[in-house]
Amino acid sequence: SVDRIKYLHRPNLEDNLVLAGKVTYVGRSSMEIHMKAQAEWSDAPFMESTFTFVARDPDTGRAAQINPLKVSGPEQEALFDMGAKRDAARKEARKLAKESAVGRPLDSRAMKTAHALMAEA
């Protein structure tokens, strides 16, 4: 999945473009990859993105365990920690979505939130 694409500025399409990436977090069956795109002559990226990939067992279609990421150095440790926090947030969001009120009547708090959102639209 694409977690985020941050478009920083418009590239010159006549330049040679370089796409680079690194694995920043690995869980039991998922990995987070941070990518950036920049002109060959520049150190400043024009686009940054974060992707999450999940390994699947080809026979069962279920999540498959992957090798852990060997983290070394403070920068990699910080990236890994941020990735772990994003992973926990994704899992919490999935849990809340499963427990959501879809198909059930809204309680008073949810009704107020829905009305507020409709008023903003």
XYZ file of N, CA and C in Angstrom:
363
model
N 0.833 -1.175 0.000
C 0.000 0.000 0.000
C 0.881 1.243 0.000
N 0.332 2.311 -0.481
C 1.024 3.595 -0.442
C 0.544 4.326 0.803
N 1.447 4.558 1.730
C 1.082 5.257 2.949
C 1.057 6.760 2.740
N 2.027 7.245 1.969
C 2.125 8.695 1.795
C 3.013 8.981 0.585
N 2.616 9.972 -0.197
C 3.462 10.520 -1.260
C 3.531 12.016 -1.022
N 4.736 12.511 -0.874
C 4.955 13.938 -0.603
C 5.646 14.530 -1.836
N 4.912 15.361 -2.541
C 5.408 15.997 -3.756
C 5.995 17.347 -3.357
N 7.307 17.497 -3.406
C 7.979 18.676 -2.880
C 8.083 19.813 -3.894
N 8.359 19.475 -5.128
C 8.378 20.475 -6.194
C 8.339 19.755 -7.538
N 8.083 20.512 -8.572
C 7.965 19.944 -9.916
C 9.357 19.680 -10.495
N 9.601 18.474 -10.993
C 10.912 18.182 -11.584
C 10.989 18.689 -13.021
N 12.215 18.881 -13.488
C 12.438 19.176 -14.899
C 12.515 17.825 -15.601
N 11.573 17.540 -16.468
C 11.499 16.231 -17.104
C 12.590 15.997 -18.140
N 13.404 17.021 -18.416
C 14.549 16.834 -19.302
C 15.755 16.301 -18.537
N 15.719 16.358 -17.201
C 16.801 15.827 -16.373
C 16.721 14.307 -16.294
N 17.853 13.679 -16.074
C 17.857 12.271 -15.704
C 17.390 12.196 -14.261
N 16.452 11.306 -13.991
C 15.884 11.189 -12.660
C 16.394 9.929 -11.973
N 16.610 10.027 -10.672
C 17.111 8.909 -9.875
C 16.059 8.565 -8.829
N 15.729 7.287 -8.745
C 14.808 6.783 -7.741
C 15.606 5.917 -6.780
N 15.551 6.232 -5.479
C 16.298 5.479 -4.473
C 15.369 5.132 -3.324
N 15.670 4.032 -2.648
C 14.828 3.633 -1.537
C 15.587 2.822 -0.517
N 14.970 2.708 0.664
C 15.559 1.882 1.711
C 14.448 1.325 2.585
N 14.689 0.136 3.064
C 13.766 -0.489 4.003
C 14.001 0.169 5.349
N 12.940 0.709 5.950
C 13.090 1.419 7.215
C 12.494 0.664 8.393
N 11.609 -0.308 8.115
C 10.987 -1.061 9.202
C 10.561 -2.425 8.670
N 10.741 -3.455 9.489
C 10.262 -4.790 9.153
C 9.548 -5.352 10.364
N 8.320 -5.782 10.164
C 7.553 -6.458 11.209
C 7.605 -7.954 10.983
N 6.590 -8.663 11.435
C 6.567 -10.117 11.258
C 6.358 -10.492 9.794
N 5.436 -9.785 9.134
C 5.128 -10.125 7.745
C 5.086 -8.907 6.821
N 5.368 -7.733 7.363
C 5.304 -6.524 6.537
C 6.609 -5.746 6.621
N 6.825 -4.934 5.603
C 7.991 -4.054 5.592
C 7.580 -2.696 5.075
N 8.255 -1.685 5.605
C 8.022 -0.308 5.192
C 9.240 0.144 4.399
N 8.978 0.746 3.247
C 10.052 1.194 2.367
C 9.872 2.680 2.095
N 10.928 3.446 2.345
C 10.915 4.885 2.082
C 11.636 5.114 0.753
N 10.979 5.822 -0.168
C 11.539 6.086 -1.493
C 11.673 7.587 -1.699
N 12.646 7.969 -2.523
C 12.745 9.373 -2.926
C 13.169 9.432 -4.385
N 12.727 10.494 -5.055
C 13.062 10.726 -6.452
C 13.717 12.095 -6.544
N 14.784 12.178 -7.319
C 15.487 13.446 -7.469
C 16.168 13.487 -8.828
N 16.529 14.692 -9.240
C 17.313 14.849 -10.465
C 18.712 14.309 -10.201
N 19.335 13.770 -11.220
C 20.661 13.159 -11.075
C 21.698 14.145 -10.532
N 21.579 15.399 -10.861
C 22.570 16.411 -10.466
C 22.293 17.008 -9.094
N 21.156 16.642 -8.473
C 20.724 17.302 -7.236
C 20.739 16.349 -6.043
N 20.941 16.922 -4.859
C 20.805 16.153 -3.623
C 19.412 16.319 -3.014
N 18.640 17.270 -3.533
C 17.309 17.555 -2.989
C 16.254 16.760 -3.744
N 15.513 15.905 -3.053
C 14.463 15.144 -3.734
C 13.283 16.032 -4.122
N 12.604 15.673 -5.206
C 11.390 16.383 -5.580
C 10.149 15.600 -5.137
N 10.370 14.340 -4.732
C 9.254 13.540 -4.252
C 9.764 12.514 -3.245
N 9.010 12.328 -2.160
C 9.305 11.305 -1.162
C 8.038 10.498 -0.938
N 8.186 9.211 -0.656
C 7.010 8.374 -0.431
C 7.342 7.249 0.539
N 6.303 6.725 1.151
C 6.428 5.592 2.055
C 5.448 4.514 1.608
N 5.953 3.305 1.438
C 5.150 2.168 1.010
C 5.198 1.080 2.070
N 4.120 0.336 2.206
C 4.095 -0.837 3.072
C 3.792 -2.050 2.197
N 4.645 -3.052 2.285
C 4.458 -4.299 1.562
C 4.220 -5.407 2.572
N 3.315 -6.326 2.247
C 3.033 -7.470 3.102
C 3.343 -8.735 2.320
N 4.153 -9.611 2.926
C 4.495 -10.891 2.303
C 3.295 -11.829 2.409
N 2.988 -12.518 1.335
C 1.867 -13.456 1.309
C 2.359 -14.847 0.934
N 1.817 -15.846 1.603
C 2.098 -17.238 1.257
C 1.362 -17.540 -0.042
N 2.057 -18.020 -1.074
C 1.395 -18.230 -2.362
C 0.327 -19.323 -2.329
N 0.426 -20.262 -1.376
C -0.551 -21.350 -1.305
C -1.803 -20.962 -0.533
N -1.631 -20.234 0.571
C -2.777 -19.923 1.427
C -3.286 -18.493 1.263
N -2.421 -17.608 0.741
C -2.801 -16.197 0.627
C -2.709 -15.453 1.944
N -2.319 -16.134 3.004
C -2.191 -15.497 4.319
C -0.835 -14.829 4.439
N -0.716 -13.935 5.424
C 0.554 -13.251 5.668
C 1.640 -14.281 5.971
N 2.837 -14.052 5.405
C 3.966 -14.958 5.601
C 5.077 -14.228 6.349
N 5.742 -14.950 7.216
C 6.820 -14.355 8.004
C 8.000 -14.006 7.099
N 8.636 -12.845 7.377
C 9.807 -12.418 6.617
C 10.998 -12.246 7.561
N 12.182 -12.166 6.973
C 13.391 -12.004 7.777
C 13.416 -10.641 8.458
N 13.959 -10.585 9.667
C 14.034 -9.300 10.380
C 15.058 -8.367 9.742
N 14.908 -7.098 10.027
C 15.839 -6.077 9.549
C 16.948 -5.912 10.580
N 18.188 -5.959 10.134
C 19.322 -5.720 11.023
C 19.581 -4.220 11.053
N 19.318 -3.621 12.198
C 19.428 -2.178 12.367
C 20.767 -1.861 13.013
N 21.483 -0.882 12.426
C 22.763 -0.472 13.020
C 22.903 1.040 12.912
N 23.241 1.647 14.007
C 23.465 3.095 14.023
C 22.241 3.865 14.446
N 22.451 5.066 14.954
C 21.346 5.868 15.481
C 20.314 6.285 14.433
N 20.745 6.585 13.207
C 19.786 6.990 12.173
C 18.854 5.834 11.832
N 19.415 4.650 11.621
C 18.585 3.488 11.306
C 17.669 3.126 12.468
N 18.173 3.257 13.696
C 17.344 2.966 14.867
C 16.166 3.937 14.954
N 16.410 5.213 14.672
C 15.336 6.210 14.707
C 14.297 5.920 13.623
N 14.751 5.589 12.404
C 13.825 5.253 11.322
C 13.001 4.015 11.673
N 13.660 3.017 12.263
C 12.972 1.786 12.653
C 11.920 2.083 13.720
N 12.268 2.891 14.712
C 11.321 3.239 15.771
C 10.104 3.978 15.212
N 10.345 4.916 14.288
C 9.224 5.640 13.668
C 8.351 4.676 12.868
N 8.995 3.730 12.168
C 8.239 2.729 11.417
C 7.402 1.856 12.330
N 7.953 1.483 13.486
C 7.201 0.672 14.452
C 5.987 1.441 14.957
N 6.147 2.737 15.176
C 5.009 3.558 15.625
C 3.939 3.656 14.541
N 4.366 3.829 13.283
C 3.391 3.883 12.182
C 2.671 2.544 12.042
N 3.407 1.438 12.222
C 2.809 0.106 12.135
C 1.757 -0.067 13.227
N 2.084 0.347 14.444
C 1.125 0.245 15.546
C -0.105 1.105 15.270
N 0.087 2.283 14.695
C -1.044 3.165 14.367
C -1.924 2.535 13.290
N -1.309 1.906 12.283
C -2.087 1.221 11.233
C -2.917 0.098 11.841
N -2.304 -0.679 12.739
C -3.024 -1.783 13.365
C -4.185 -1.271 14.214
N -3.964 -0.187 14.932
C -5.037 0.397 15.747
C -6.167 0.915 14.856
N -5.814 1.536 13.732
C -6.837 2.035 12.806
C -7.656 0.877 12.230
N -6.983 -0.238 11.896
C -7.707 -1.421 11.395
C -8.644 -1.970 12.463
N -8.167 -2.006 13.708
C -8.985 -2.506 14.815
C -10.224 -1.631 14.988
N -10.030 -0.316 14.952
C -11.169 0.598 15.092
C -12.140 0.454 13.930
N -11.607 0.255 12.727
C -12.476 0.087 11.558
C -13.314 -1.182 11.694
N -12.719 -2.252 12.219
C -13.472 -3.498 12.419
C -14.584 -3.310 13.442
N -14.310 -2.483 14.442
C -15.278 -2.249 15.503
C -16.208 -1.081 15.196
N -16.134 -0.538 13.985
C -16.900 0.668 13.658
C -18.403 0.383 13.634
N -19.151 1.439 13.551
C -20.608 1.351 13.601
C -21.236 1.160 12.230
N -20.460 0.723 11.252
C -21.011 0.522 9.913
C -22.130 -0.524 9.991
N -23.281 -0.159 9.491
C -24.414 -1.076 9.505
C -25.204 -1.063 10.802
N -24.784 -0.240 11.757
C -25.505 -0.127 13.033
C -25.873 1.335 13.246
N -26.873 1.581 14.053
C -27.224 2.981 14.349
C -26.072 3.686 15.070
N -25.901 4.976 14.793
C -24.852 5.750 15.438
C -25.283 6.151 16.845
N -24.318 6.163 17.766
C -24.629 6.684 19.096
C -24.618 8.213 19.032
N -24.943 8.876 20.124
C -25.073 10.335 20.100
C -23.759 11.024 19.760
N -22.635 10.504 20.259
C -21.328 11.115 19.956
C -21.009 11.005 18.467
N -21.232 9.826 17.910
C -20.972 9.618 16.482
C -21.905 10.463 15.633
N -23.139 10.617 16.082
C -24.098 11.435 15.347
C -23.647 12.895 15.309
N -23.150 13.402 16.441
C -22.645 14.786 16.480
C -21.457 14.955 15.552
N -20.576 13.975 15.541
C -19.413 14.022 14.651
C -19.854 14.009 13.192
N -20.807 13.165 12.860
C -21.310 13.103 11.481
C -21.939 14.416 11.065
N -22.719 15.025 11.955
C -23.335 16.316 11.638
C -22.272 17.397 11.442
N -21.242 17.381 12.275
C -20.158 18.369 12.150
C -19.435 18.203 10.811
N -19.180 16.969 10.425
C -18.517 16.729 9.140
C -19.382 17.178 7.966
N -20.674 16.918 8.055
C -21.591 17.329 6.988
C -21.654 18.863 6.904
N -21.602 19.517 8.026
C -21.669 20.991 8.036
C -20.428 21.595 7.398
N -19.280 20.912 7.553
C -18.023 21.403 6.954
C -18.007 21.217 5.442
N -18.720 20.234 4.939
C -18.662 19.891 3.500
C -19.342 20.923 2.638
